[in-house]
PDB file of C-alpha atoms in Angstrom:
ATOM      1  CA  MET C 727     104.437  83.137  70.598  1.00  0.00           C
ATOM      2  CA  GLY C 728     106.659  85.703  72.462  1.00  0.00           C
ATOM      3  CA  VAL C 729     107.083  86.157  76.166  1.00  0.00           C
ATOM      4  CA  LEU C 730     104.703  84.394  78.635  1.00  0.00           C
ATOM      5  CA  HIS C 731     103.511  85.922  81.918  1.00  0.00           C
ATOM      6  CA  GLY C 732     106.068  85.667  84.591  1.00  0.00           C
ATOM      7  CA  ASP C 733     109.145  84.971  82.048  1.00  0.00           C
ATOM      8  CA  GLU C 734     110.593  88.008  83.230  1.00  0.00           C
ATOM      9  CA  ILE C 735     110.786  86.688  87.160  1.00  0.00           C
ATOM     10  CA  ASP C 736     114.224  84.496  86.331  1.00  0.00           C
ATOM     11  CA  TYR C 737     115.951  87.907  85.246  1.00  0.00           C
ATOM     12  CA  VAL C 738     114.401  89.994  87.943  1.00  0.00           C
ATOM     13  CA  PHE C 739     116.231  87.507  90.648  1.00  0.00           C
ATOM     14  CA  GLY C 740     119.206  86.969  88.822  1.00  0.00           C
ATOM     15  CA  LEU C 741     118.854  83.230  87.813  1.00  0.00           C
ATOM     16  CA  PRO C 742     120.789  83.719  84.505  1.00  0.00           C
ATOM     17  CA  LEU C 743     123.832  84.770  86.728  1.00  0.00           C
ATOM     18  CA  ASN C 744     124.070  81.164  88.168  1.00  0.00           C
ATOM     19  CA  SER C 745     126.769  80.035  85.860  1.00  0.00           C
ATOM     20  CA  THR C 746     125.220  76.242  85.965  1.00  0.00           C
ATOM     21  CA  ASN C 747     121.979  77.299  84.380  1.00  0.00           C
ATOM     22  CA  GLY C 748     123.492  77.609  80.652  1.00  0.00           C
ATOM     23  CA  TYR C 749     122.307  80.993  80.039  1.00  0.00           C
ATOM     24  CA  THR C 750     124.014  83.066  77.398  1.00  0.00           C
ATOM     25  CA  LYS C 751     126.084  86.092  77.737  1.00  0.00           C
ATOM     26  CA  ARG C 752     123.299  88.155  76.317  1.00  0.00           C
ATOM     27  CA  GLU C 753     120.867  86.601  78.742  1.00  0.00           C
ATOM     28  CA  LYS C 754     123.242  87.399  81.672  1.00  0.00           C
ATOM     29  CA  ASP C 755     123.492  91.030  80.591  1.00  0.00           C
ATOM     30  CA  LEU C 756     119.796  91.519  80.472  1.00  0.00           C
ATOM     31  CA  ALA C 757     119.224  90.041  83.929  1.00  0.00           C
ATOM     32  CA  ARG C 758     121.908  92.421  85.041  1.00  0.00           C
ATOM     33  CA  ARG C 759     119.966  95.242  83.365  1.00  0.00           C
ATOM     34  CA  ILE C 760     116.474  94.242  84.696  1.00  0.00           C
ATOM     35  CA  MET C 761     117.736  93.931  88.265  1.00  0.00           C
ATOM     36  CA  LYS C 762     119.373  97.588  87.935  1.00  0.00           C
ATOM     37  CA  HIS C 763     116.091  98.883  86.868  1.00  0.00           C
ATOM     38  CA  TYR C 764     114.104  97.243  89.692  1.00  0.00           C
ATOM     39  CA  LYS C 765     116.556  98.465  92.166  1.00  0.00           C
ATOM     40  CA  LEU C 766     116.296 101.877  90.749  1.00  0.00           C
ATOM     41  CA  PHE C 767     112.493 101.868  91.072  1.00  0.00           C
ATOM     42  CA  SER C 768     112.324 100.439  94.411  1.00  0.00           C
ATOM     43  CA  LYS C 769     115.107 103.198  95.667  1.00  0.00           C
ATOM     44  CA  THR C 770     113.442 106.292  93.677  1.00  0.00           C
ATOM     45  CA  GLY C 771     110.239 105.365  92.386  1.00  0.00           C
ATOM     46  CA  ARG C 772     111.517 105.391  88.620  1.00  0.00           C
ATOM     47  CA  PRO C 773     112.780 102.429  87.030  1.00  0.00           C
ATOM     48  CA  VAL C 774     115.220 104.592  84.752  1.00  0.00           C
ATOM     49  CA  GLU C 775     117.753 107.301  85.656  1.00  0.00           C
ATOM     50  CA  GLU C 776     116.506 110.827  86.017  1.00  0.00           C
ATOM     51  CA  SER C 777     118.006 111.669  82.578  1.00  0.00           C
ATOM     52  CA  VAL C 778     115.710 109.260  80.807  1.00  0.00           C
ATOM     53  CA  PRO C 779     112.283 110.323  80.114  1.00  0.00           C
ATOM     54  CA  TRP C 780     109.530 108.391  81.858  1.00  0.00           C
ATOM     55  CA  PRO C 781     106.103 109.005  80.067  1.00  0.00           C
ATOM     56  CA  LYS C 782     103.073 108.594  82.145  1.00  0.00           C
ATOM     57  CA  TYR C 783     101.151 105.886  80.684  1.00  0.00           C
ATOM     58  CA  THR C 784      97.392 106.758  79.794  1.00  0.00           C
ATOM     59  CA  SER C 785      94.820 105.576  77.195  1.00  0.00           C
ATOM     60  CA  SER C 786      95.729 108.268  74.759  1.00  0.00           C
ATOM     61  CA  ASN C 787      99.585 107.781  75.170  1.00  0.00           C
ATOM     62  CA  PRO C 788      99.933 104.104  76.118  1.00  0.00           C
ATOM     63  CA  GLN C 789     103.750 103.811  76.345  1.00  0.00           C
ATOM     64  CA  TYR C 790     105.710 101.431  78.305  1.00  0.00           C
ATOM     65  CA  PHE C 791     109.356 100.295  78.528  1.00  0.00           C
ATOM     66  CA  VAL C 792     110.815  97.417  76.750  1.00  0.00           C
ATOM     67  CA  TRP C 793     113.866  95.698  78.017  1.00  0.00           C
ATOM     68  CA  ASN C 794     115.161  93.037  75.519  1.00  0.00           C
ATOM     69  CA  GLY C 795     118.387  91.427  74.519  1.00  0.00           C
ATOM     70  CA  ASN C 796     119.743  94.988  73.307  1.00  0.00           C
ATOM     71  CA  ASP C 797     121.657  97.316  75.116  1.00  0.00           C
ATOM     72  CA  SER C 798     119.142  99.948  75.305  1.00  0.00           C
ATOM     73  CA  VAL C 799     115.779 100.584  76.704  1.00  0.00           C
ATOM     74  CA  GLN C 800     112.917 101.143  74.287  1.00  0.00           C
ATOM     75  CA  LEU C 801     109.314 102.294  74.405  1.00  0.00           C
ATOM     76  CA  GLY C 802     106.535  99.985  73.337  1.00  0.00           C
ATOM     77  CA  THR C 803     103.048 101.045  72.502  1.00  0.00           C
ATOM     78  CA  GLY C 804     100.112  99.297  73.378  1.00  0.00           C
ATOM     79  CA  PRO C 805      97.927  97.434  74.124  1.00  0.00           C
ATOM     80  CA  ARG C 806      97.137  95.570  71.210  1.00  0.00           C
ATOM     81  CA  ALA C 807      93.253  96.081  71.604  1.00  0.00           C
ATOM     82  CA  THR C 808      92.260  94.472  68.397  1.00  0.00           C
ATOM     83  CA  ALA C 809      93.815  91.087  69.345  1.00  0.00           C
ATOM     84  CA  CYS C 810      92.650  91.299  72.811  1.00  0.00           C
ATOM     85  CA  ALA C 811      89.099  91.971  71.804  1.00  0.00           C
ATOM     86  CA  PHE C 812      88.698  88.289  70.700  1.00  0.00           C
ATOM     87  CA  TRP C 813      89.247  87.181  74.318  1.00  0.00           C
ATOM     88  CA  ASN C 814      87.039  89.710  75.605  1.00  0.00           C
ATOM     89  CA  GLU C 815      84.167  87.972  73.500  1.00  0.00           C
ATOM     90  CA  LEU C 816      85.122  84.579  73.919  1.00  0.00           C
ATOM     91  CA  MET C 817      85.895  84.206  77.817  1.00  0.00           C
ATOM     92  CA  PRO C 818      82.465  85.341  78.923  1.00  0.00           C
ATOM     93  CA  VAL C 819      80.861  82.836  76.415  1.00  0.00           C
ATOM     94  CA  LEU C 820      83.202  80.262  77.803  1.00  0.00           C
ATOM     95  CA  ARG C 821      82.672  80.943  81.416  1.00  0.00           C
ATOM     96  CA  GLU C 822      78.761  81.106  80.726  1.00  0.00           C
ATOM     97  CA  ARG C 823      78.793  77.604  79.014  1.00  0.00           C
ATOM     98  CA  GLN C 824      81.054  76.402  81.928  1.00  0.00           C
ATOM     99  CA  ASP C 825      78.736  77.472  84.603  1.00  0.00           C
ATOM    100  CA  GLY C 826      75.595  75.983  82.654  1.00  0.00           C
ATOM    101  CA  GLY C 827      77.085  72.668  81.655  1.00  0.00           C
ATOM    102  CA  ILE C 828      76.741  73.144  78.234  1.00  0.00           C
ATOM    103  CA  CYS C 829      79.157  74.118  75.214  1.00  0.00           C
ATOM    104  CA  GLU C 830      77.493  76.191  72.609  1.00  0.00           C
ATOM    105  CA  HIS C 831      77.497  74.194  69.057  1.00  0.00           C
ATOM    106  CA  GLU C 832      77.415  77.654  67.123  1.00  0.00           C
ATOM    107  CA  LEU C 833      80.500  79.224  69.069  1.00  0.00           C
ATOM    108  CA  ILE C 834      82.657  76.122  68.098  1.00  0.00           C
ATOM    109  CA  LYS C 835      81.468  76.042  64.591  1.00  0.00           C
ATOM    110  CA  ALA C 836      82.169  79.902  64.285  1.00  0.00           C
ATOM    111  CA  LEU C 837      85.791  79.054  65.729  1.00  0.00           C
ATOM    112  CA  ARG C 838      86.259  76.211  63.280  1.00  0.00           C
ATOM    113  CA  GLU C 839      85.159  77.928  60.278  1.00  0.00           C
ATOM    114  CA  ASN C 840      86.460  81.411  60.817  1.00  0.00           C
ATOM    115  CA  GLY C 841      89.184  81.132  63.390  1.00  0.00           C
ATOM    116  CA  ASN C 842      87.278  83.770  65.333  1.00  0.00           C
ATOM    117  CA  THR C 843      83.993  84.725  66.448  1.00  0.00           C
ATOM    118  CA  SER C 844      83.907  88.458  64.566  1.00  0.00           C
ATOM    119  CA  SER C 845      85.138  88.985  61.093  1.00  0.00           C
ATOM    120  CA  GLN C 846      87.231  91.989  62.281  1.00  0.00           C
ATOM    121  CA  HIS C 847      89.658  89.828  64.170  1.00  0.00           C
ATOM    122  CA  THR C 848      92.653  88.154  62.946  1.00  0.00           C
ATOM    123  CA  PHE C 849      94.930  85.537  64.657  1.00  0.00           C
ATOM    124  CA  THR C 850      98.377  84.174  64.471  1.00  0.00           C
ATOM    125  CA  PRO C 851      98.821  80.503  64.514  1.00  0.00           C
ATOM    126  CA  SER C 852     100.104  80.477  68.115  1.00  0.00           C
ATOM    127  CA  CYS C 853      97.032  82.601  69.161  1.00  0.00           C
ATOM    128  CA  LEU C 854      94.765  79.848  67.502  1.00  0.00           C
ATOM    129  CA  THR C 855      96.639  77.133  69.396  1.00  0.00           C
ATOM    130  CA  LEU C 856      96.485  78.955  72.682  1.00  0.00           C
ATOM    131  CA  MET C 857      92.509  79.273  71.879  1.00  0.00           C
ATOM    132  CA  LEU C 858      92.107  75.599  71.196  1.00  0.00           C
ATOM    133  CA  CYS C 859      94.169  74.691  74.404  1.00  0.00           C
ATOM    134  CA  LEU C 860      91.827  77.207  76.380  1.00  0.00           C
ATOM    135  CA  LEU C 861      88.599  75.782  74.745  1.00  0.00           C
ATOM    136  CA  LEU C 862      89.941  72.183  75.542  1.00  0.00           C
ATOM    137  CA  VAL C 863      90.549  73.132  79.129  1.00  0.00           C
ATOM    138  CA  SER C 864      87.301  74.663  79.509  1.00  0.00           C
ATOM    139  CA  LEU C 865      85.507  71.503  78.028  1.00  0.00           C
ATOM    140  CA  ARG C 866      87.130  69.300  80.343  1.00  0.00           C
ATOM    141  CA  LEU C 867      86.055  71.288  83.272  1.00  0.00           C
ATOM    142  CA  LEU C 868      82.455  70.812  82.414  1.00  0.00           C
ATOM    143  CA  PRO C 869      80.492  68.566  84.591  1.00  0.00           C
ATOM    144  CA  PRO C 870      80.537  64.794  83.448  1.00  0.00           C
ATOM    145  CA  ALA C 871      76.923  64.472  82.783  1.00  0.00           C
ATOM    146  CA  ALA C 872      77.306  67.554  80.222  1.00  0.00           C
ATOM    147  CA  PRO C 873      77.129  66.475  76.529  1.00  0.00           C
ATOM    148  CA  LEU C 874      80.596  67.177  74.873  1.00  0.00           C
ATOM    149  CA  ILE C 875      80.256  68.404  71.163  1.00  0.00           C
ATOM    150  CA  PRO C 876      83.237  67.067  69.179  1.00  0.00           C
ATOM    151  CA  LEU C 877      85.716  69.483  67.836  1.00  0.00           C
ATOM    152  CA  THR C 878      85.752  67.680  64.354  1.00  0.00           C
ATOM    153  CA  HIS C 879      83.077  66.641  62.048  1.00  0.00           C
TER     154      HIS C 879
END
């Protein structure tokens, strides 16, 4: 599944450095590096030393820093627009259905048959699992009087 939103917070505040938490040496080293970069950013406005290039993030050059278990800082490129496009299509439909108290059968049917609402998008199993969880949560949020459409035939 990858890194979730907020997973970096333990490392920013040094939680792995507490020996009772059972983090590996590699995780402790990563915490030290992340804390160093946050400190640099708060002091200088740059997350890296002056000698390291820090490209400006733009739509034509979408680069960002990646800190992982390696000893170096790498540049990543993003965002993953194709993967995110699905959510841009699904979320407004879910919000609309939630507000209206109905869940559109055609959307569920398309998700069940294709795994998506548009043939141009592909998904990993973890993305599909997340999508199903989101769908189930939004169904639970519907008013009790609203008809629930089963997810299976």
